[in-house]
CSV table of C-alpha atoms in Angstrom, one decimal:
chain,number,residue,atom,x,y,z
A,12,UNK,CA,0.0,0.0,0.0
A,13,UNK,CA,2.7,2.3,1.1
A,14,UNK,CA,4.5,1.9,-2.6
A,15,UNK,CA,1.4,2.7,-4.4
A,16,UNK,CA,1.0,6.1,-2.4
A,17,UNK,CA,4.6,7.1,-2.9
A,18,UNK,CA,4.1,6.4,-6.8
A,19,UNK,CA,1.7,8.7,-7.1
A,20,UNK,CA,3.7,11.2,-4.9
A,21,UNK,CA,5.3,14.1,-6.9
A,22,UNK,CA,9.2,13.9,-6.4
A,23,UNK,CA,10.1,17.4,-6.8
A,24,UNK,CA,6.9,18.9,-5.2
A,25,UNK,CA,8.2,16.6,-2.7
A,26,UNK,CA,11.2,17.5,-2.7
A,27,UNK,CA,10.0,21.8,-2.5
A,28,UNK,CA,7.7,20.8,0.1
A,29,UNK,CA,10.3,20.2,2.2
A,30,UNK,CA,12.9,22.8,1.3
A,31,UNK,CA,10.5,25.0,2.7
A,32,UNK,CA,9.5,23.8,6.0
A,33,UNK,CA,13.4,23.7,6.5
A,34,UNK,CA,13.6,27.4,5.2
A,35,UNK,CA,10.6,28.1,7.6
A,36,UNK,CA,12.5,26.3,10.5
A,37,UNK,CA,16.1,28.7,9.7
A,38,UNK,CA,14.0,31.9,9.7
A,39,UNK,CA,11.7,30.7,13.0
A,40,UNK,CA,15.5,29.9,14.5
A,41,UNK,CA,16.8,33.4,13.1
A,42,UNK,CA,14.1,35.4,14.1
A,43,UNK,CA,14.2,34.0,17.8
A,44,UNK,CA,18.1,35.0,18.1
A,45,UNK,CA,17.4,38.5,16.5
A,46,UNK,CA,14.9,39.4,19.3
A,47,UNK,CA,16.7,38.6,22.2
A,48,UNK,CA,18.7,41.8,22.8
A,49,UNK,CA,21.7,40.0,24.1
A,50,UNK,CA,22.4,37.3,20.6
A,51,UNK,CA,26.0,37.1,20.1
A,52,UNK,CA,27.4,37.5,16.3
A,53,UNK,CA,27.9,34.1,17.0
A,54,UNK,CA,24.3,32.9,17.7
A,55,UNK,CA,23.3,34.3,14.6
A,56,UNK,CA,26.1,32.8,12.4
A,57,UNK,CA,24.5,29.3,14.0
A,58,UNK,CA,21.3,30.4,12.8
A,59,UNK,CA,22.3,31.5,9.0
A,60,UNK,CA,24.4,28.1,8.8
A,61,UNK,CA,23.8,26.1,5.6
A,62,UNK,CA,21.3,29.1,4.6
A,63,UNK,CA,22.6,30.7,2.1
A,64,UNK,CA,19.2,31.3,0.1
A,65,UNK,CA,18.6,34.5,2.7
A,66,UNK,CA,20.9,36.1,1.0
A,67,UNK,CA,18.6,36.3,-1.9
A,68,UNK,CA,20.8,35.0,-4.9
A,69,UNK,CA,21.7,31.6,-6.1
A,70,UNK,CA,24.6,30.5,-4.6
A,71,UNK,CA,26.4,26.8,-4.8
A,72,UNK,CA,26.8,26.7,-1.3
A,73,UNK,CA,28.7,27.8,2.2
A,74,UNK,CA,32.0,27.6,2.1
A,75,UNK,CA,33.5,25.0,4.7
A,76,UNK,CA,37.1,27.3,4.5
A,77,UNK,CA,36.5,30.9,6.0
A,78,UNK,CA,40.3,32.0,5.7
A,79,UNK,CA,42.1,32.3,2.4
A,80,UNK,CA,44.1,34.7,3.3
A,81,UNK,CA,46.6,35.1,7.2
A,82,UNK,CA,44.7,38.5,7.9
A,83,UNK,CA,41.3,37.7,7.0
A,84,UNK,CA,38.8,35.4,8.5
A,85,UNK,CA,35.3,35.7,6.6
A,86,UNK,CA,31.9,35.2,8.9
A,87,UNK,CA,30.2,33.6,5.6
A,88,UNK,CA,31.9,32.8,2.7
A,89,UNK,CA,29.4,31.8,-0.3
A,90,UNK,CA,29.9,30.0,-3.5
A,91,UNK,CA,28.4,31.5,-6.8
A,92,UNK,CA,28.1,29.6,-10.0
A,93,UNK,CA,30.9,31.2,-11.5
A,94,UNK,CA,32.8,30.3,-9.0
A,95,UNK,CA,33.8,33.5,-7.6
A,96,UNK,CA,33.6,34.5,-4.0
A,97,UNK,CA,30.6,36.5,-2.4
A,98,UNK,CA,31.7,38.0,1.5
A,99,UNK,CA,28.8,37.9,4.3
A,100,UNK,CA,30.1,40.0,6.9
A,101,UNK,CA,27.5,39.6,9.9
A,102,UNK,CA,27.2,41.8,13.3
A,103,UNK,CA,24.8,42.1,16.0
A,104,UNK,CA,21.6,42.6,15.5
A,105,UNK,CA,21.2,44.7,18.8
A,106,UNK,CA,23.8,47.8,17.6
A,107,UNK,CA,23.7,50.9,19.8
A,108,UNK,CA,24.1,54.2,17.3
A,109,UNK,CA,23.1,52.0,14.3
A,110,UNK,CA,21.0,55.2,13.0
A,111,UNK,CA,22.1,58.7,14.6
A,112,UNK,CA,20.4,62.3,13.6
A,113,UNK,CA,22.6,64.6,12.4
A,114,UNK,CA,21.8,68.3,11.3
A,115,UNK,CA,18.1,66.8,11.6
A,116,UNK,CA,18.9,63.7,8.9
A,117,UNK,CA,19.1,60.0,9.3
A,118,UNK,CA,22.5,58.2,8.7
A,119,UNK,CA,23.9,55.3,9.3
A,120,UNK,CA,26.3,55.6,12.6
A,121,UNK,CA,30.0,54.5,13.1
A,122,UNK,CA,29.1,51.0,14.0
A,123,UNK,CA,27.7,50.7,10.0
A,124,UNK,CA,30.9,52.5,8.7
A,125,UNK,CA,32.9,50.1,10.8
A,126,UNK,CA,31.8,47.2,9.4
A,127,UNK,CA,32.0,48.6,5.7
A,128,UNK,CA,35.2,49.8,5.7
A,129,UNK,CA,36.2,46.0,7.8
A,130,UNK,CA,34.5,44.5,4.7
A,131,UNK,CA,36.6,46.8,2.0
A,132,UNK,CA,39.3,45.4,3.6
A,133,UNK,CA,38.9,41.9,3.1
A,134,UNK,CA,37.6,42.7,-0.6
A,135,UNK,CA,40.7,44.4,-1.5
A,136,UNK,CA,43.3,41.6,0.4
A,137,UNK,CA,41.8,38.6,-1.2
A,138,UNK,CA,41.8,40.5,-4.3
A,139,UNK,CA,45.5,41.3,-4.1
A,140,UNK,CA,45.5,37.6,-3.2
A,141,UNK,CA,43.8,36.7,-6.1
A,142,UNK,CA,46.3,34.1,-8.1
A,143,UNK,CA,47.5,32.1,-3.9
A,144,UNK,CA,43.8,31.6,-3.5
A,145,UNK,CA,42.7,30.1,-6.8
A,146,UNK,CA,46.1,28.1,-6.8
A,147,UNK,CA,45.6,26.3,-3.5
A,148,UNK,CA,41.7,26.1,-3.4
A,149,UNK,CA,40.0,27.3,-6.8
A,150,UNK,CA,38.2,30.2,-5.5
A,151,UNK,CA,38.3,33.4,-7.9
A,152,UNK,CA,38.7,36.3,-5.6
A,153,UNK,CA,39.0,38.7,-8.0
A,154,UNK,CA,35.5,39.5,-8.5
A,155,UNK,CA,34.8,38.9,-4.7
A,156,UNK,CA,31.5,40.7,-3.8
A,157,UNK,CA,30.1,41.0,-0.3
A,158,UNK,CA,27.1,42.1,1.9
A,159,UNK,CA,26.9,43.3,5.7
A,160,UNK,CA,24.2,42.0,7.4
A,161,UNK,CA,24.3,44.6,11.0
A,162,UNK,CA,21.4,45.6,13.4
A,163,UNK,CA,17.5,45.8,13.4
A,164,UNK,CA,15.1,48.2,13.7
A,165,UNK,CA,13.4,47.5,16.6
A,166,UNK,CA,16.6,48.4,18.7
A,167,UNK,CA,17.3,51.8,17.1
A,168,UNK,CA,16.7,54.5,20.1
A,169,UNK,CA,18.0,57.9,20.0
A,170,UNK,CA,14.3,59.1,19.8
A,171,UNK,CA,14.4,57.7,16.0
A,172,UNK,CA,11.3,55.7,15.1
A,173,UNK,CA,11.4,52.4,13.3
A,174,UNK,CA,9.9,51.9,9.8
């Protein structure tokens, strides 16, 4: 009986079915972490593991390796299709002067810049490391891209109010 229902079963609707309760697990996982105002960096990195759809493109996968080069240890190094490199550089989500008010506008605050110019850095040194990295593990740096995942609204103070 059982083999006669799984024939009629759909493999890849299967399959998508569950992708997504596994997705809808991650985020439920994630979005506990991000609202407890004391979640280390490191809490969230357990929570984005092995996610790398968040992210929003189509990447190969999470790189087991997070250093390529002696100075620079990456939070979340993903895989595009082209084989190049793509940087996840992740911070707190609970980030005092995320958003200050200066002159009477919004900006971001010195802990954004921070983690930008961090991030520039490690763009530019496995870029200059470019031909040692695809040598010894076949990872184009060259056309290294990265994002910076850092803060949340609902812990921006400084009399600003959230979206």
């Amino acid at each position: 009986m059982m083999s006669d229902v799984l024939a009629e079963v759909d493999a890849g609707a299967l399959a998508q079915l569950i992708e997504l309760r596994a997705r809808r697990v991650g985020l439920a996982s994630l979005r506990d972490a991000v609202n407890n105002p004391v979640s280390s960096e490191g809490a969230l990195h357990s929570c984005l593991k092995n996610q790398e759809w968040i992210f929003g493109g189509a990447y190969v996968a999470e790189l087991a390796r997070r250093q390529y080069t002696p100075d620079t240890i990456l939070d979340i190094p993903l895989l595009r299709g082209d084989g190049s490199l793509h940087v996840v550089e992740l911070k707190r989500a609970n980030v005092k002067k995320l958003i200050v008010r200066r002159s009477g506008h919004l900006m971001l605050g010195a802990p954004a810049h921070h983690a930008v110019s961090q991030t520039q850095n490690y763009l530019r040194t496995l870029d200059e490391s470019r031909q040692a990295v695809l040598a010894r593990h076949e990872i184009d740096t060259r056309r290294a891209s990265a994002t910076v995942v850092i803060g949340h609204s609902q812990y921006v103070s400084e009399g600003i109010t959230p979206p």
